Amino acid sequence: MVISGGFGVGKTTTVGSISEIEPLTTEAAITEVAAGVDDLTHTPRKTTTTVAMDFGCLTIDPTLKLYLFGTPGQERFGFMWDDIVEGAVGGLVIVDTRRLDDCYAAVDYFEHKGIPFAVAVNAFDGRVEHTLEEVRWALDVTDGVPLLVFDARERGSVRDALLVVLELALARTGG
């Protein structure tokens, strides 16, 4: 399962909230140069960023493990995405409604690759700036793409979001 979205939307937090192992992260300090490129307006306390990927896993049942791969959010690291999504059953595109533009690349990527995905609006500070209908319209995604609100810090909320993607992937395979 691939966890994607723009810079600072909660991908690393999502993987960390649900992984049963200590997540492997590739966090690097945000330098002055990166701070000039990456918009920190809505994430002023963010001091690190993913530069390769995050990795975690979750046992679904004794015969099935779900491996979680979090993508880097910045466009300059996009060259890694093809390798990260190889063999993925689906994707979860995380959205911060304060900056919808940041997730267009992830939505376009999954649509282009034909990978089933859901859009999860991360409820920063317990609220979202736009309704799910407004988000659907802004992202121009079909009714076949599930949209939901979740909290990347809450294990149960992340579980429910991942289950939506798994159900979508199973439906596509006829399972």
Coordinates of N, CA and C in Angstrom, one line a residue:
M1 N 0.9 -1.2 0.0 CA 0.0 0.0 0.0 C 0.9 1.2 0.0
V2 N 0.6 2.2 -0.9 CA 1.4 3.4 -1.0 C 0.6 4.5 -0.3
I3 N 1.3 5.3 0.6 CA 0.8 6.4 1.2 C 1.4 7.6 0.6
S4 N 0.6 8.5 0.0 CA 1.2 9.6 -0.8 C 0.5 10.9 -0.5
G5 N 0.9 12.0 -1.1 CA 0.4 13.3 -1.0 C 1.4 14.3 -1.0
G6 N 1.1 15.5 -0.8 CA 2.0 16.7 -0.8 C 2.9 16.7 0.4
F7 N 3.7 17.7 0.4 CA 4.7 18.0 1.5 C 3.9 18.3 2.8
G8 N 4.3 17.6 3.8 CA 3.7 17.9 5.2 C 2.3 17.6 5.4
V9 N 1.7 16.6 4.6 CA 0.3 16.3 4.8 C 0.0 15.2 5.8
G10 N 1.1 14.5 6.3 CA 0.9 13.5 7.3 C 1.2 12.1 6.9
K11 N 2.0 11.9 5.8 CA 2.3 10.6 5.3 C 3.2 9.8 6.4
T12 N 4.2 10.4 6.9 CA 5.1 9.7 7.9 C 4.3 9.5 9.1
T13 N 3.5 10.4 9.5 CA 2.6 10.2 10.7 C 1.7 9.0 10.5
T14 N 1.1 8.9 9.3 CA 0.1 7.9 9.0 C 0.8 6.5 9.1
V15 N 2.0 6.4 8.5 CA 2.7 5.1 8.6 C 3.1 4.8 10.0
G16 N 3.5 5.8 10.8 CA 3.9 5.6 12.2 C 2.8 5.2 13.1
S17 N 1.6 5.7 12.8 CA 0.4 5.5 13.6 C -0.1 4.1 13.6
I18 N 0.1 3.4 12.4 CA -0.5 2.1 12.2 C 0.5 0.9 12.2
S19 N 1.8 1.2 11.9 CA 2.8 0.2 11.7 C 3.0 -0.6 13.0
E20 N 3.1 -1.9 12.9 CA 3.3 -2.7 14.1 C 4.8 -2.9 14.3
I21 N 5.6 -2.4 13.4 CA 7.1 -2.3 13.6 C 7.5 -0.9 13.8
E22 N 8.6 -0.6 14.3 CA 9.2 0.7 14.3 C 9.4 1.1 12.8
P23 N 8.7 2.2 12.4 CA 8.8 2.5 10.9 C 10.2 2.9 10.6
L24 N 10.6 2.5 9.4 CA 11.8 2.9 8.8 C 11.5 4.3 8.1
T25 N 12.2 5.3 8.5 CA 11.9 6.6 7.9 C 13.2 7.1 7.3
T26 N 13.1 8.0 6.3 CA 14.3 8.6 5.7 C 14.1 10.1 5.9
E27 N 14.0 10.5 7.1 CA 13.8 11.9 7.4 C 15.2 12.7 7.4
A28 N 15.2 13.8 6.8 CA 16.3 14.7 6.8 C 15.9 16.1 7.3
A29 N 16.8 16.8 7.9 CA 16.5 18.1 8.4 C 16.2 19.0 7.3
I30 N 15.3 19.9 7.5 CA 14.9 20.9 6.5 C 16.0 22.0 6.6
T31 N 16.7 22.2 5.5 CA 17.8 23.2 5.5 C 17.2 24.5 5.1
E32 N 18.0 25.6 5.2 CA 17.6 26.9 4.8 C 17.3 26.9 3.3
V33 N 18.0 26.1 2.5 CA 17.8 26.1 1.1 C 16.4 25.4 0.9
A34 N 16.2 24.3 1.5 CA 14.9 23.6 1.4 C 13.7 24.4 1.9
A35 N 13.9 25.1 3.0 CA 12.9 26.0 3.5 C 12.5 27.1 2.5
G36 N 13.4 27.5 1.6 CA 13.1 28.4 0.6 C 12.3 27.8 -0.6
V37 N 12.4 26.5 -0.7 CA 11.7 25.8 -1.8 C 10.3 25.2 -1.3
D38 N 10.3 24.6 -0.1 CA 9.2 24.0 0.5 C 8.4 25.0 1.3
D39 N 7.1 25.0 1.0 CA 6.2 26.0 1.7 C 5.9 25.5 3.1
L40 N 6.4 26.2 4.1 CA 6.2 25.8 5.5 C 5.1 26.7 6.2
T41 N 4.4 27.4 5.4 CA 3.4 28.3 5.9 C 2.4 27.5 6.9
H42 N 1.9 26.4 6.4 CA 0.9 25.7 7.2 C 1.6 24.6 8.2
T43 N 2.9 24.5 8.1 CA 3.6 23.5 8.9 C 4.8 24.2 9.5
P44 N 4.6 25.2 10.3 CA 5.8 26.0 10.8 C 6.7 25.2 11.7
R45 N 6.1 24.2 12.4 CA 7.0 23.5 13.4 C 7.7 22.3 12.7
K46 N 7.5 22.1 11.4 CA 8.1 20.9 10.7 C 9.6 21.2 10.5
T47 N 10.4 20.3 11.0 CA 11.8 20.5 11.0 C 12.5 19.4 10.1
T48 N 11.8 18.3 9.7 CA 12.4 17.3 8.9 C 11.4 17.0 7.8
T49 N 11.9 16.3 6.8 CA 11.2 15.9 5.6 C 11.6 14.6 5.1
T50 N 10.7 13.8 4.5 CA 11.1 12.5 3.9 C 11.8 12.7 2.6
V51 N 13.0 12.1 2.5 CA 13.8 12.3 1.3 C 13.8 11.0 0.4
A52 N 13.3 9.9 0.9 CA 13.3 8.7 0.0 C 11.9 8.0 0.2
M53 N 11.7 7.4 1.4 CA 10.4 6.8 1.7 C 10.3 6.5 3.2
D54 N 9.1 6.2 3.6 CA 8.8 5.6 4.9 C 8.4 4.2 4.6
F55 N 8.6 3.3 5.6 CA 8.2 1.9 5.5 C 7.7 1.4 6.8
G56 N 6.6 0.7 6.8 CA 6.0 0.0 7.9 C 5.2 -1.2 7.5
C57 N 4.8 -2.0 8.4 CA 3.9 -3.1 8.0 C 2.8 -3.3 9.1
L58 N 1.8 -4.1 8.6 CA 0.7 -4.3 9.5 C 0.2 -5.8 9.1
T59 N 0.0 -6.6 10.1 CA -0.5 -7.9 9.9 C -2.0 -7.9 9.8
I60 N -2.5 -8.3 8.7 CA -4.0 -8.3 8.5 C -4.6 -9.6 9.1
D61 N -3.9 -10.7 8.8 CA -4.2 -12.0 9.5 C -3.0 -12.8 9.4
P62 N -2.9 -14.0 10.0 CA -1.7 -14.8 10.1 C -1.1 -15.1 8.7
T63 N -1.8 -15.0 7.6 CA -1.3 -15.3 6.3 C -1.1 -14.1 5.5
L64 N -1.4 -12.9 6.0 CA -1.3 -11.7 5.1 C -0.8 -10.5 5.9
K65 N 0.3 -9.9 5.3 CA 0.9 -8.7 5.8 C 0.7 -7.6 4.8
L66 N 0.4 -6.4 5.3 CA 0.3 -5.3 4.4 C 1.6 -4.4 4.6
Y67 N 2.3 -4.2 3.6 CA 3.5 -3.4 3.7 C 3.1 -2.0 3.2
L68 N 3.5 -1.0 4.0 CA 3.2 0.4 3.8 C 4.4 1.2 3.3
F69 N 4.3 1.9 2.2 CA 5.3 2.7 1.7 C 4.9 4.1 1.6
G70 N 5.5 5.0 2.3 CA 5.2 6.4 2.2 C 6.1 7.1 1.3
T71 N 5.5 7.8 0.3 CA 6.3 8.5 -0.7 C 6.8 9.9 -0.1
P72 N 7.9 10.4 -0.7 CA 8.3 11.8 -0.4 C 7.2 12.7 -1.0
G73 N 7.0 13.9 -0.4 CA 6.0 14.8 -0.9 C 6.4 15.8 -1.9
Q74 N 7.7 16.0 -2.0 CA 8.2 17.1 -2.9 C 8.4 16.5 -4.3
E75 N 8.1 17.4 -5.2 CA 8.2 17.0 -6.6 C 9.6 16.6 -7.0
R76 N 10.6 17.2 -6.4 CA 12.0 16.9 -6.7 C 12.4 15.4 -6.4
F77 N 11.6 14.7 -5.6 CA 11.9 13.4 -5.2 C 10.9 12.4 -6.0
G78 N 10.2 12.9 -6.9 CA 9.2 12.1 -7.7 C 9.8 11.0 -8.5
F79 N 11.1 11.1 -8.8 CA 11.7 10.0 -9.7 C 11.7 8.7 -9.0
M80 N 11.4 8.6 -7.7 CA 11.4 7.4 -6.9 C 10.1 6.7 -6.9
W81 N 9.0 7.4 -7.3 CA 7.7 6.8 -7.2 C 7.5 5.5 -8.0
D82 N 8.0 5.4 -9.2 CA 7.8 4.2 -10.0 C 8.3 3.0 -9.2
D83 N 9.4 3.1 -8.6 CA 10.0 2.0 -7.8 C 9.1 1.7 -6.6
I84 N 8.7 2.7 -5.9 CA 7.9 2.6 -4.7 C 6.6 1.9 -4.9
V85 N 5.9 2.2 -6.1 CA 4.6 1.7 -6.3 C 4.6 0.3 -7.0
E86 N 5.7 -0.2 -7.4 CA 5.8 -1.5 -8.0 C 5.1 -2.5 -7.2
G87 N 4.1 -3.2 -7.7 CA 3.4 -4.2 -7.0 C 2.4 -3.8 -5.9
A88 N 2.1 -2.5 -5.9 CA 1.2 -1.9 -4.9 C -0.2 -2.4 -5.2
V89 N -1.0 -2.7 -4.1 CA -2.4 -3.1 -4.2 C -3.2 -1.8 -4.4
G90 N -2.7 -0.7 -3.8 CA -3.5 0.5 -3.9 C -2.8 1.7 -3.2
G91 N -3.4 2.8 -3.3 CA -2.8 4.0 -2.7 C -3.8 4.8 -1.9
L92 N -3.2 5.5 -0.9 CA -4.0 6.4 -0.1 C -3.4 7.8 -0.3
V93 N -4.1 8.7 -0.9 CA -3.6 10.1 -1.2 C -4.1 10.9 0.0
I94 N -3.2 11.5 0.7 CA -3.5 12.3 1.9 C -3.6 13.7 1.4
V95 N -4.6 14.4 1.9 CA -4.9 15.8 1.5 C -5.0 16.7 2.7
D96 N -4.4 17.9 2.6 CA -4.5 18.9 3.5 C -5.4 20.0 2.8
T97 N -6.6 20.2 3.3 CA -7.6 21.0 2.5 C -7.1 22.5 2.5
R98 N -6.2 22.9 3.3 CA -5.7 24.2 3.3 C -4.8 24.5 2.1
R99 N -4.4 23.4 1.4 CA -3.5 23.5 0.3 C -3.7 22.3 -0.7
L100 N -4.9 22.3 -1.3 CA -5.3 21.2 -2.2 C -4.3 21.0 -3.4
D101 N -3.7 22.1 -3.8 CA -2.8 22.0 -5.0 C -1.7 21.0 -4.8
D102 N -1.3 20.8 -3.5 CA -0.1 19.9 -3.3 C -0.4 18.5 -3.6
C103 N -1.7 18.1 -3.7 CA -1.9 16.6 -3.9 C -2.3 16.3 -5.4
Y104 N -2.4 17.3 -6.2 CA -2.7 17.0 -7.6 C -1.8 16.0 -8.3
A105 N -0.5 16.1 -8.0 CA 0.5 15.2 -8.6 C 0.2 13.8 -8.2
A106 N -0.1 13.5 -6.9 CA -0.3 12.2 -6.5 C -1.6 11.6 -7.1
V107 N -2.7 12.4 -7.1 CA -3.9 12.0 -7.8 C -3.7 11.6 -9.2
D108 N -3.0 12.5 -9.9 CA -2.7 12.3 -11.4 C -1.9 11.0 -11.5
Y109 N -0.9 10.8 -10.7 CA 0.0 9.6 -10.8 C -0.8 8.3 -10.7
F110 N -1.7 8.2 -9.6 CA -2.4 7.0 -9.5 C -3.4 6.8 -10.6
E111 N -4.1 7.9 -11.0 CA -5.0 7.8 -12.2 C -4.3 7.3 -13.4
H112 N -3.1 7.9 -13.7 CA -2.3 7.5 -14.9 C -1.9 6.0 -14.8
K113 N -1.5 5.6 -13.7 CA -1.0 4.2 -13.5 C -2.1 3.2 -13.4
G114 N -3.3 3.7 -13.2 CA -4.4 2.7 -13.0 C -4.4 2.0 -11.7
I115 N -3.8 2.6 -10.7 CA -3.7 2.0 -9.4 C -4.9 2.5 -8.5
P116 N -5.7 1.6 -8.0 CA -6.9 2.0 -7.2 C -6.4 2.8 -6.0
F117 N -7.1 3.9 -5.7 CA -6.7 4.8 -4.6 C -7.9 5.4 -4.0
A118 N -7.8 5.9 -2.8 CA -8.8 6.7 -2.1 C -8.1 8.0 -1.6
V119 N -8.9 9.0 -1.4 CA -8.4 10.3 -1.0 C -8.8 10.5 0.5
A120 N -7.8 10.7 1.3 CA -8.1 10.9 2.8 C -7.7 12.3 3.2
V121 N -8.7 13.0 3.6 CA -8.5 14.4 4.0 C -8.1 14.4 5.5
N122 N -6.9 14.8 5.7 CA -6.3 14.8 7.1 C -6.9 16.0 7.9
A123 N -7.6 15.7 9.0 CA -8.2 16.7 9.8 C -7.2 17.3 10.8
F124 N -6.5 18.3 10.2 CA -5.5 19.0 11.0 C -6.3 19.9 12.1
D125 N -5.8 19.8 13.3 CA -6.5 20.5 14.4 C -7.9 20.1 14.5
G126 N -8.3 18.9 14.1 CA -9.7 18.4 14.2 C -10.7 19.0 13.2
R127 N -10.2 19.7 12.2 CA -11.1 20.3 11.3 C -10.6 20.3 9.8
V128 N -11.5 20.5 8.9 CA -11.1 20.6 7.5 C -11.7 21.8 6.9
E129 N -11.0 22.4 5.9 CA -11.4 23.7 5.4 C -12.5 23.6 4.3
H130 N -12.7 22.4 3.7 CA -13.6 22.2 2.6 C -14.4 20.9 2.8
T131 N -15.6 20.9 2.3 CA -16.4 19.7 2.4 C -15.8 18.6 1.4
L132 N -16.2 17.4 1.6 CA -15.7 16.3 0.7 C -16.2 16.5 -0.7
E133 N -17.4 17.1 -0.8 CA -17.9 17.4 -2.2 C -17.1 18.5 -2.9
E134 N -16.7 19.5 -2.1 CA -15.8 20.5 -2.6 C -14.4 19.9 -3.0
V135 N -13.9 19.0 -2.2 CA -12.6 18.4 -2.4 C -12.7 17.5 -3.7
R136 N -13.8 16.8 -3.8 CA -14.0 15.9 -5.0 C -14.0 16.8 -6.3
W137 N -14.7 17.9 -6.2 CA -14.8 18.8 -7.4 C -13.4 19.4 -7.7
A138 N -12.7 19.9 -6.6 CA -11.4 20.5 -6.8 C -10.4 19.5 -7.4
L139 N -10.5 18.3 -7.0 CA -9.5 17.3 -7.5 C -9.9 16.6 -8.8
D140 N -11.2 16.9 -9.1 CA -11.8 16.3 -10.4 C -11.6 14.8 -10.4
V141 N -12.0 14.2 -9.3 CA -12.0 12.7 -9.2 C -13.4 12.2 -9.3
T142 N -13.5 11.0 -9.9 CA -14.8 10.4 -10.2 C -15.4 9.9 -8.8
D143 N -16.7 9.6 -8.9 CA -17.4 9.0 -7.8 C -16.8 7.7 -7.4
G144 N -16.1 7.0 -8.3 CA -15.5 5.7 -8.0 C -14.2 5.8 -7.0
V145 N -13.8 7.1 -6.8 CA -12.7 7.3 -5.9 C -13.2 7.6 -4.5
P146 N -13.1 6.8 -3.5 CA -13.6 7.1 -2.2 C -12.9 8.3 -1.6
L147 N -13.7 9.1 -0.9 CA -13.1 10.3 -0.2 C -13.6 10.1 1.3
L148 N -12.7 10.4 2.2 CA -13.0 10.3 3.6 C -12.2 11.3 4.4
V149 N -12.6 11.6 5.6 CA -11.9 12.4 6.5 C -11.2 11.5 7.5
F150 N -10.0 11.7 7.9 CA -9.3 10.9 8.9 C -8.3 11.7 9.6
D151 N -7.8 11.1 10.7 CA -6.7 11.8 11.5 C -5.5 10.9 11.5
A152 N -4.5 11.4 10.8 CA -3.2 10.6 10.6 C -2.6 10.2 11.9
R153 N -2.9 10.8 13.0 CA -2.3 10.5 14.3 C -3.1 9.3 15.1
E154 N -4.3 9.0 14.6 CA -5.1 8.0 15.3 C -5.1 6.7 14.6
R155 N -4.6 5.7 15.3 CA -4.4 4.3 14.7 C -5.7 3.8 14.1
G156 N -6.8 4.0 14.8 CA -8.1 3.5 14.3 C -8.6 4.2 13.0
S157 N -8.3 5.5 13.0 CA -8.7 6.3 11.8 C -7.9 5.9 10.6
V158 N -6.6 5.6 10.8 CA -5.7 5.2 9.7 C -6.1 3.8 9.3
R159 N -6.4 2.9 10.2 CA -6.9 1.6 9.9 C -8.1 1.6 9.0
D160 N -9.1 2.5 9.4 CA -10.3 2.6 8.6 C -10.0 3.1 7.2
A161 N -9.1 4.0 7.0 CA -8.8 4.6 5.7 C -8.1 3.5 4.9
L162 N -7.2 2.7 5.5 CA -6.5 1.7 4.7 C -7.5 0.6 4.3
L163 N -8.5 0.3 5.1 CA -9.5 -0.7 4.8 C -10.3 -0.3 3.6
V164 N -10.6 1.0 3.5 CA -11.3 1.5 2.3 C -10.5 1.2 1.0
V165 N -9.2 1.4 1.1 CA -8.3 1.1 -0.1 C -8.3 -0.3 -0.4
L166 N -8.2 -1.2 0.7 CA -8.1 -2.6 0.5 C -9.4 -3.1 -0.2
E167 N -10.6 -2.6 0.3 CA -11.8 -3.0 -0.2 C -12.0 -2.6 -1.7
L168 N -11.5 -1.4 -2.0 CA -11.5 -0.9 -3.4 C -10.6 -1.8 -4.3
A169 N -9.4 -2.2 -3.8 CA -8.5 -3.1 -4.5 C -9.1 -4.4 -4.7
L170 N -9.7 -5.0 -3.7 CA -10.4 -6.3 -3.8 C -11.5 -6.3 -4.8
A171 N -12.3 -5.2 -4.8 CA -13.4 -5.1 -5.7 C -12.9 -5.0 -7.2
R172 N -11.8 -4.4 -7.4 CA -11.2 -4.3 -8.8 C -10.7 -5.7 -9.3
T173 N -10.3 -6.5 -8.3 CA -9.8 -7.8 -8.7 C -10.9 -8.9 -8.7
G174 N -12.1 -8.5 -8.3 CA -13.2 -9.4 -8.3 C -13.2 -10.3 -7.0
G175 N -12.3 -9.9 -6.0 CA -12.2 -10.7 -4.8 C -13.2 -10.4 -3.8

